[in-house]
Coordinates of C-alpha atoms and ligand atoms in Angstrom, one line a residue:
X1 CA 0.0 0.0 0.0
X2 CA 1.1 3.2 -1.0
X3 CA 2.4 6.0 2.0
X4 CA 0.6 8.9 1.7
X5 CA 1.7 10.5 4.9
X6 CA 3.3 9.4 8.4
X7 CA 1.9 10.9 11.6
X8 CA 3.9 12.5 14.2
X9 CA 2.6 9.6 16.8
X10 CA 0.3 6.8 16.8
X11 CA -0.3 4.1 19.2
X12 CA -1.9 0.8 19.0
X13 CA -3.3 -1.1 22.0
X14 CA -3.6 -5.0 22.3
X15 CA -6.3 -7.1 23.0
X16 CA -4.8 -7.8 26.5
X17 CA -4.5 -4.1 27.3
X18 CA -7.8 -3.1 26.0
X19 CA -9.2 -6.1 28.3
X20 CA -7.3 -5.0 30.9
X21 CA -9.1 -1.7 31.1
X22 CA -12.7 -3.6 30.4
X23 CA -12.0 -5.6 33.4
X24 CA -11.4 -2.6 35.6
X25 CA -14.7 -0.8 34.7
X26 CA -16.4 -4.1 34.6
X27 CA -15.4 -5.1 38.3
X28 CA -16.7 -1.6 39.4
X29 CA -13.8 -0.5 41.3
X30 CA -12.7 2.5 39.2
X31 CA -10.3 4.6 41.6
X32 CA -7.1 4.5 43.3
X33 CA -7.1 0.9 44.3
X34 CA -5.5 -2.1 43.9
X35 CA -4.7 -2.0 40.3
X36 CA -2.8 1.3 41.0
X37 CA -0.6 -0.4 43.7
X38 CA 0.3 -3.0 41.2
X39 CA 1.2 -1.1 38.9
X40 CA 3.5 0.9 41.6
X41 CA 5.5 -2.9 42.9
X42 CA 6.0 -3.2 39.2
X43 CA 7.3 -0.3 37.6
X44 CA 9.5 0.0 40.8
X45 CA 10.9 -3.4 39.9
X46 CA 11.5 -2.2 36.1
X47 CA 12.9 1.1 37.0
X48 CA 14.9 -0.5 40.1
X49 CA 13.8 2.3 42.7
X50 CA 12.5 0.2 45.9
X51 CA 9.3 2.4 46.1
X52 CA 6.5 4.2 44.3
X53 CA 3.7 6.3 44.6
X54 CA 1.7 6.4 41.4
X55 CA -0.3 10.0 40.6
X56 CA -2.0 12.1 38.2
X57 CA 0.8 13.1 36.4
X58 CA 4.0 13.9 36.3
X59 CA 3.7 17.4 36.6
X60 CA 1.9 16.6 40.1
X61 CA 4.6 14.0 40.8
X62 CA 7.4 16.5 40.4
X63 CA 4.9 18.8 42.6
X64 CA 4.6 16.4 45.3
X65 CA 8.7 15.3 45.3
X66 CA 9.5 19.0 45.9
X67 CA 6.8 19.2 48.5
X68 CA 7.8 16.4 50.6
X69 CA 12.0 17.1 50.6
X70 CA 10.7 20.3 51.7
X71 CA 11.4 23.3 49.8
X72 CA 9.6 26.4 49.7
X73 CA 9.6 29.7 49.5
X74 CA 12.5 31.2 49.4
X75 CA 14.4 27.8 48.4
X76 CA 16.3 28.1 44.8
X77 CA 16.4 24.9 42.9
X78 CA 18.4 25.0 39.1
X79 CA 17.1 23.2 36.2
X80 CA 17.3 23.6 32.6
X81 CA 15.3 26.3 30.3
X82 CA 15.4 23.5 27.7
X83 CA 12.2 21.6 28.4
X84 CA 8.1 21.6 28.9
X85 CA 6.7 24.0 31.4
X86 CA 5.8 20.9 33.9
X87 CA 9.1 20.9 35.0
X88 CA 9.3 24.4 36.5
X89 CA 6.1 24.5 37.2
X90 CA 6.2 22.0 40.2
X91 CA 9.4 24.3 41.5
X92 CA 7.2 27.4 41.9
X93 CA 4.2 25.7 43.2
X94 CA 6.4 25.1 46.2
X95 CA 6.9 28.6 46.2
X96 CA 10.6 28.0 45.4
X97 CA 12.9 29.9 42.7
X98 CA 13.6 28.0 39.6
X99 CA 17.5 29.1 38.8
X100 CA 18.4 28.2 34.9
X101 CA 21.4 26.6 33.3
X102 CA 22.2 26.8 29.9
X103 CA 22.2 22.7 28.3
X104 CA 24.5 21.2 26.1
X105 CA 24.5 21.5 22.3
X106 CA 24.6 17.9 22.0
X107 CA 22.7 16.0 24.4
X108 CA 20.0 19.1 24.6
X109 CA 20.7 18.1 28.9
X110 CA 21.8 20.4 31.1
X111 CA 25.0 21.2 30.9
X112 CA 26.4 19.5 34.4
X113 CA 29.8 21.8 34.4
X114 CA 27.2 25.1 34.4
X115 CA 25.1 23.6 37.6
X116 CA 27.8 24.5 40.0
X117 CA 28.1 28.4 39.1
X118 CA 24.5 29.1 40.1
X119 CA 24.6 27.3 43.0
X120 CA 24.1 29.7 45.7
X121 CA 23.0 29.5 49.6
X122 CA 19.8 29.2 48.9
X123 CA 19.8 26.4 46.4
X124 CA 18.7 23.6 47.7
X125 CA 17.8 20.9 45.3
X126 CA 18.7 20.3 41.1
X127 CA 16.2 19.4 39.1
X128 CA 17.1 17.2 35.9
X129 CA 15.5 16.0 33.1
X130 CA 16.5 13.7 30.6
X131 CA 15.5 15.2 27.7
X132 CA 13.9 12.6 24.7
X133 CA 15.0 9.6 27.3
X134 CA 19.0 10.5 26.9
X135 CA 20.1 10.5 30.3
X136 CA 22.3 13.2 31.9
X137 CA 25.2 13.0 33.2
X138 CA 24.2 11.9 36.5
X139 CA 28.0 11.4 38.4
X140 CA 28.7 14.7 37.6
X141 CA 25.5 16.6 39.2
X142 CA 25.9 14.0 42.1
X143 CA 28.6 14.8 42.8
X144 CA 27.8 18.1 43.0
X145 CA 24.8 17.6 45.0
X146 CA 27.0 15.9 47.6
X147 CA 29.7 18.1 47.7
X148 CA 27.1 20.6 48.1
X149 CA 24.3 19.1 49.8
X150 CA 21.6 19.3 47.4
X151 CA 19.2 17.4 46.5
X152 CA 18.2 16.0 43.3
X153 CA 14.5 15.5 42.0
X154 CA 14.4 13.6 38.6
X155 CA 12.2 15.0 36.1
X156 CA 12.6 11.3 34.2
X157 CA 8.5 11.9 31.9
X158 CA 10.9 10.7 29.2
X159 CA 12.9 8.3 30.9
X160 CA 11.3 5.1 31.2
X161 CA 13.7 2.6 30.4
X162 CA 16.8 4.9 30.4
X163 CA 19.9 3.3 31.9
X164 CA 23.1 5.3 33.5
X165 CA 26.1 3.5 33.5
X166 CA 24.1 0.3 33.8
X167 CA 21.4 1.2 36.7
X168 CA 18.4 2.5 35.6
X169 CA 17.2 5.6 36.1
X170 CA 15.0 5.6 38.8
X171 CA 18.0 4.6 40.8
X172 CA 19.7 8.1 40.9
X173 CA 18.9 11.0 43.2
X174 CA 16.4 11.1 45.8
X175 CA 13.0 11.0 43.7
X176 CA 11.7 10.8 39.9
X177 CA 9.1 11.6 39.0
X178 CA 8.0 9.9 35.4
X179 CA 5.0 10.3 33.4
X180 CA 2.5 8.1 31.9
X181 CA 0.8 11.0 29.5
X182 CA -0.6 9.3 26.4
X183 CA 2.6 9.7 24.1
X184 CA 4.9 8.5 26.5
X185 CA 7.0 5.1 26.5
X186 CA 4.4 3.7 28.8
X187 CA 0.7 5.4 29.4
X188 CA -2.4 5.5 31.8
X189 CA -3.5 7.9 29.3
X190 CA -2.8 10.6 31.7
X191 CA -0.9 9.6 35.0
X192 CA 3.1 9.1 36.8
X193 CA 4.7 7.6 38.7
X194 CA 7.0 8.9 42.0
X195 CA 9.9 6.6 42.6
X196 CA 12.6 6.4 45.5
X197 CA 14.4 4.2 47.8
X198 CA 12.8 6.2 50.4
X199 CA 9.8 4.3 51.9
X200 CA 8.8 7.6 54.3
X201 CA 8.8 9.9 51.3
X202 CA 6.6 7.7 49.2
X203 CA 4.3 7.1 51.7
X204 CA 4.5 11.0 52.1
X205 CA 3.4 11.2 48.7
X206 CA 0.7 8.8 48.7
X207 CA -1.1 10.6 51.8
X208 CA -0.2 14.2 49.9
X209 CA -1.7 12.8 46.5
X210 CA -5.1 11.7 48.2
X211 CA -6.2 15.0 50.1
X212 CA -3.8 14.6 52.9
X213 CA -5.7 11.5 54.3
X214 CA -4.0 8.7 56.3
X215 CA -2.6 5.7 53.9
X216 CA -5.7 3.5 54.3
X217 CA -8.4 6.1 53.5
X218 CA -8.3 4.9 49.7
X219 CA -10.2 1.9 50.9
X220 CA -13.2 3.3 53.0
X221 CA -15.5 2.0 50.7
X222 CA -14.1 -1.6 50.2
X223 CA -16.4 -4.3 52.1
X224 CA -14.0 -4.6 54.5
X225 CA -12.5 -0.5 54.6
X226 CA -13.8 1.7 57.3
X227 CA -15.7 4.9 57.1
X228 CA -13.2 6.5 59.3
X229 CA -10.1 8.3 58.0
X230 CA -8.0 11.1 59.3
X231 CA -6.8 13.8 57.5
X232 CA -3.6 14.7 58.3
X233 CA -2.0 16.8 56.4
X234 CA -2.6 19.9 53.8
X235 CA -2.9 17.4 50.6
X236 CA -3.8 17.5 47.0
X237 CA -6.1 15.5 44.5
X238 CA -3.3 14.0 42.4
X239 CA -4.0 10.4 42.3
X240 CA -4.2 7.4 39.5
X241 CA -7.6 5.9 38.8
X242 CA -7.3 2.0 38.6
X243 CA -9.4 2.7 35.8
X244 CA -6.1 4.4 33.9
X245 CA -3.0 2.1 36.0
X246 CA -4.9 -0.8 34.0
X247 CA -3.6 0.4 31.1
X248 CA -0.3 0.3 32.2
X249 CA 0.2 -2.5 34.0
X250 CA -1.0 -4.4 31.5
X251 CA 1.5 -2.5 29.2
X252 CA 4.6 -3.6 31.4
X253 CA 4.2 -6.6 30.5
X254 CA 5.3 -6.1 27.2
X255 CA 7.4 -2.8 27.8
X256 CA 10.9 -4.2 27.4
X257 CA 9.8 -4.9 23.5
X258 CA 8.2 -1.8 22.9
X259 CA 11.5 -0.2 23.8
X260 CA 13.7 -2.6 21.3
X261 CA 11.1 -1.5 18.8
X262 CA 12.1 2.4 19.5
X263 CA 15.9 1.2 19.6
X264 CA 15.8 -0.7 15.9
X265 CA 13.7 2.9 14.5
X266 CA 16.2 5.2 16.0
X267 CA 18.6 3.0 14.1
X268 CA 16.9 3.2 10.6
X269 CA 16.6 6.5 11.2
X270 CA 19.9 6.8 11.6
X271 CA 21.0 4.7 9.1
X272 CA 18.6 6.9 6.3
X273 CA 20.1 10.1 7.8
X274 CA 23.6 9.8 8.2
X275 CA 24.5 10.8 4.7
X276 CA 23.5 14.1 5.4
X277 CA 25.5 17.0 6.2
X278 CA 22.5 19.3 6.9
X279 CA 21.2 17.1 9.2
X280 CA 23.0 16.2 13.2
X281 CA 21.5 13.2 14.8
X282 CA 20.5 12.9 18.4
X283 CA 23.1 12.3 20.5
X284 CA 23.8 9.0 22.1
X285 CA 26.5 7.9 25.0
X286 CA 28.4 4.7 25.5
X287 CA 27.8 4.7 29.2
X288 CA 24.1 5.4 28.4
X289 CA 20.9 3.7 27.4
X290 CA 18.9 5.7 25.8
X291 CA 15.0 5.8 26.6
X292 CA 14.3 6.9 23.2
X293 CA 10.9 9.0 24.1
X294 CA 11.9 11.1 20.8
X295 CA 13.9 11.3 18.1
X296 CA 15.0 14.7 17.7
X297 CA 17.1 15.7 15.0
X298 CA 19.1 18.9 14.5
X299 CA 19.5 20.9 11.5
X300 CA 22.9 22.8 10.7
X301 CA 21.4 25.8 9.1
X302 CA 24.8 27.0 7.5
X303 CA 24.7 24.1 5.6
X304 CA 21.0 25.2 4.4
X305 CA 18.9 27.9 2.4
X306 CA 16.0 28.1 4.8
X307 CA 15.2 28.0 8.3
X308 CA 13.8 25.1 11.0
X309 CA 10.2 26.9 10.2
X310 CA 10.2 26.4 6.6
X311 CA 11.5 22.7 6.9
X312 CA 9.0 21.9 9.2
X313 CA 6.3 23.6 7.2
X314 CA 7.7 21.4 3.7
X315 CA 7.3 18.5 5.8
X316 CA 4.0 18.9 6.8
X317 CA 3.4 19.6 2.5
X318 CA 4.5 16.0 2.3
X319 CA 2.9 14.5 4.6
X320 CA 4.9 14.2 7.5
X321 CA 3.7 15.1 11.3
X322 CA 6.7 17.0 13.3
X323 CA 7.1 18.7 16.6
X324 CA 9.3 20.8 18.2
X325 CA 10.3 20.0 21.7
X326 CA 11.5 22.4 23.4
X327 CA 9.7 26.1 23.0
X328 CA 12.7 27.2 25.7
X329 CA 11.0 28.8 29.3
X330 CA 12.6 31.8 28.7
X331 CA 10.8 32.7 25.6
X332 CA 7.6 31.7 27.0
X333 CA 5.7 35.3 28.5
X334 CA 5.0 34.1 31.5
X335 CA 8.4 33.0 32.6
X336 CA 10.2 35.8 30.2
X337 CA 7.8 38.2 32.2
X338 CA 8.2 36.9 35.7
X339 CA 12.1 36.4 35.7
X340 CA 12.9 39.1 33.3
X341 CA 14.9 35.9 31.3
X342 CA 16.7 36.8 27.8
X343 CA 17.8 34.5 25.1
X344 CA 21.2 35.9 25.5
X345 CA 21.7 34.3 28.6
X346 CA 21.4 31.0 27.1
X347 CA 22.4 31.0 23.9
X348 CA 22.9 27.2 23.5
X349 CA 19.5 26.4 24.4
X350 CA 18.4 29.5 21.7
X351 CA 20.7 28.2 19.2
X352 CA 19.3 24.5 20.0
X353 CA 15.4 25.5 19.7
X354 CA 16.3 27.3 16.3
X355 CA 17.6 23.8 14.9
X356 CA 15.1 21.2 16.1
X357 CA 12.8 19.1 14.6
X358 CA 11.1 16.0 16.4
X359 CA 10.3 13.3 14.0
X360 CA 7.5 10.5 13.8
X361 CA 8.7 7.9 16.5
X362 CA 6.3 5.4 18.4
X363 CA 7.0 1.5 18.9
X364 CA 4.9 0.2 15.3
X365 CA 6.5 2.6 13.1
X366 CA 7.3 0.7 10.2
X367 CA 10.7 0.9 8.0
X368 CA 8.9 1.8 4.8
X369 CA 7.5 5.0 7.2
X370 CA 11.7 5.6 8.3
X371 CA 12.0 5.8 4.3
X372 CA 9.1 8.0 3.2
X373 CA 10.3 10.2 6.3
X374 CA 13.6 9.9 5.0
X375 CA 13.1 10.5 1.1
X376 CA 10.6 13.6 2.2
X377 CA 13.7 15.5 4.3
X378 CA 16.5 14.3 0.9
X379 CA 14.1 15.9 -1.2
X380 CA 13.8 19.4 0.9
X381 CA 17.6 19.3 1.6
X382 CA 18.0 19.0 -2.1
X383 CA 16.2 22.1 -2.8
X384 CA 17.4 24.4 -0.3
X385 CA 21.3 23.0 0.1
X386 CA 23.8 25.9 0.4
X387 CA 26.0 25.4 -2.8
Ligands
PLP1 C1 10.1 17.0 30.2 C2 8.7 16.8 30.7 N1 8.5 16.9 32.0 C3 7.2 16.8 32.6 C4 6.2 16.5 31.7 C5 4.8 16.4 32.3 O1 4.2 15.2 32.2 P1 2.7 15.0 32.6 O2 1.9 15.3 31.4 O3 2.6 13.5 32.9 O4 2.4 15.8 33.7 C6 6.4 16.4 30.4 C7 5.2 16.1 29.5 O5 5.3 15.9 28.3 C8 7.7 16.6 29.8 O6 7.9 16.5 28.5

């Protein structure tokens, strides 16, 4: 059959998955419940963090990580500019200061040697995120963070799966908080996941996600639940239907495939790209192993006639979905407004955002896809090449 176009992302669901979900409605317990505290024991296990507290979202994850280590107003915690709002949101919900550092040109992570000169006596935590699932370069910014007691809140939405010098992710820092949004390696539809090797801070969370009532209270309605519960603390509706965990504990099971699947497409897409000059591929480490959430290619606009607009919109003519990820914080109004940020200050993440384009990349991508994708970008480098 003919290609006509190729979406940015698409996802299929199997039999098992969809009945997973059927069984949930069908047995009437929709909410937080068991199914949600599956699905925590087992992505634990997968992402080798010893405990979990599943929630809305990331973003209320992040939210909720921040909360419980404490900081607040007054607090400064540094992050990158290069990446969605989520991740500085959950910093000023706390009422703390989000402090930026410019990333590096390769990776598109940020840049560990540029952490340590805005560390000031008020920071108090880092906040890292492993941007498309490549991991940063976490011995550098733990050492840091011991050296200079900080702690470190993973912002890991696209790092299911990534590795670090052969432990998983979930392993480093104190919490991460990953996401289980409908385009992500694994999904609840919306949803994510809090991970750490702390069993008081996850049970923090959990209390935190569920209005602030005591661990039990998710079961007052069970046959054999009580009515009673105490609230005790200031909490937050951020918990994971069982209706949605469904989804992805069913998914687990065949996780570890769907991520060979996004491992073999990076490499056709590699393999179909290489030849180009115009074109730098996303960056991948030896010590590393790469989540691959996105495939985000770069363009080198010396080598080229037009800009990352154009490309994007001669893509689209032929029938390719794109997206850009990151629009950098600092040219959003809110934060440019707020913090007074300028794209001078971090020119790498400027010159980054100017170069990107996010390809189609989901698990049943097919080859002949990687080639119309392909042939489409040969034929718009072709036109515009600088002689
Ligand atoms: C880097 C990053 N952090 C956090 C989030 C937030 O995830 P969620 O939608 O689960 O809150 C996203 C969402 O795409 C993201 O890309």
């Amino acid at each position: 059959m003919k290609i006509e176009s190729v979406p940015f992302f698409r996802m299929k669901f199997t039999r098992s998955e969809i009945d997973a979900v059927t069984r949930t409605i069908k047995s009437g317990w929709l909410t937080t419940g068991n199914i949600s505290h599956q699905l925590e024991d087992k992505f634990c296990r997968y992402v080798e963090a010893r405990y979990g507290a599943a929630v809305g979202s990331c973003t209320a994850g992040l939210h909720l990580a921040l909360k419980v280590l404490g900081l607040s107003r007054g607090d400064e915690v540094i992050t990158t500019p290069y990446t969605f709002v989520a991740s500085t949101e959950a910093i000023l919900h706390c009422g703390a200061r989000p402090v930026f550092a410019d990333i590096d040109p390769v990776t598109l992570n940020i840049d560990p040697n540029r952490i340590e000169e805005k560390i000031t006596p008020r920071t108090r935590a880092v906040v890292p995120v492993h941007i498309a699932g490549l991991p940063c370069r976490m011995e550098i910014i733990t050492r840091l963070a011991r050296k200079h007691k900080l702690l470190i809140v993973n912002d890991s939405a696209h790092a299911i799966g990534a590795e670090f010098k052969g432990k998983k992710i979930g392993a480093y820092g104190d919490l991460s908080s990953f996401s289980f949004y409908a385009t992500k390696n694994l999904t609840t539809a919306e949803g994510g996941i809090v991970t750490t090797n702390s069993r008081k801070l996850a049970d923090e969370i959990r209390v935190l996600s569920l209005h602030g009532m005591d661990k039990k209270a998710w079961k007052r309605y069970l046959d054999q639940g009580s009515w009673y519960y105490e609230v005790v603390s200031l909490g937050y509706k951020y918990n994971l239907a069982d209706m949605n965990a469904a989804l992805g504990l069913a998914m687990l099971d065949r996780l570890d495939i769907l991520q060979q699947k996004r491992e073999r497409i990076a490499s056709w897409y590699d393999q179909a790209l290489v030849k180009f000059d115009e074109i730098e591929l996303p960056a991948r480490e030896r010590d590393s192993k790469h989540a691959w959430h996105l495939y985000i290619i770069k363009l080198n606009l010396d080598k080229l006639k037009i800009g990352r607009d154009q490309f994007i919109r001669e893509l689209t003519e032929s029938g390719v979905g794109t997206s850009v990820h990151f629009i950098p914080l600092f040219l959003q109004p809110f934060y440019k407004g707020k913090y007074g940020l300028s794209q001078k200050k971090f020119p790498i993440a400027m010159s980054a955002f100017e170069r990107v384009i996010s390809l189609p990349f989901y698990p049943d991508l097919r080859k002949a896809e990687v080639k119309f994708v392909a042939d489409a970008i040969s034929k718009i480098i072709s036109k515009h090449r600088k002689i």
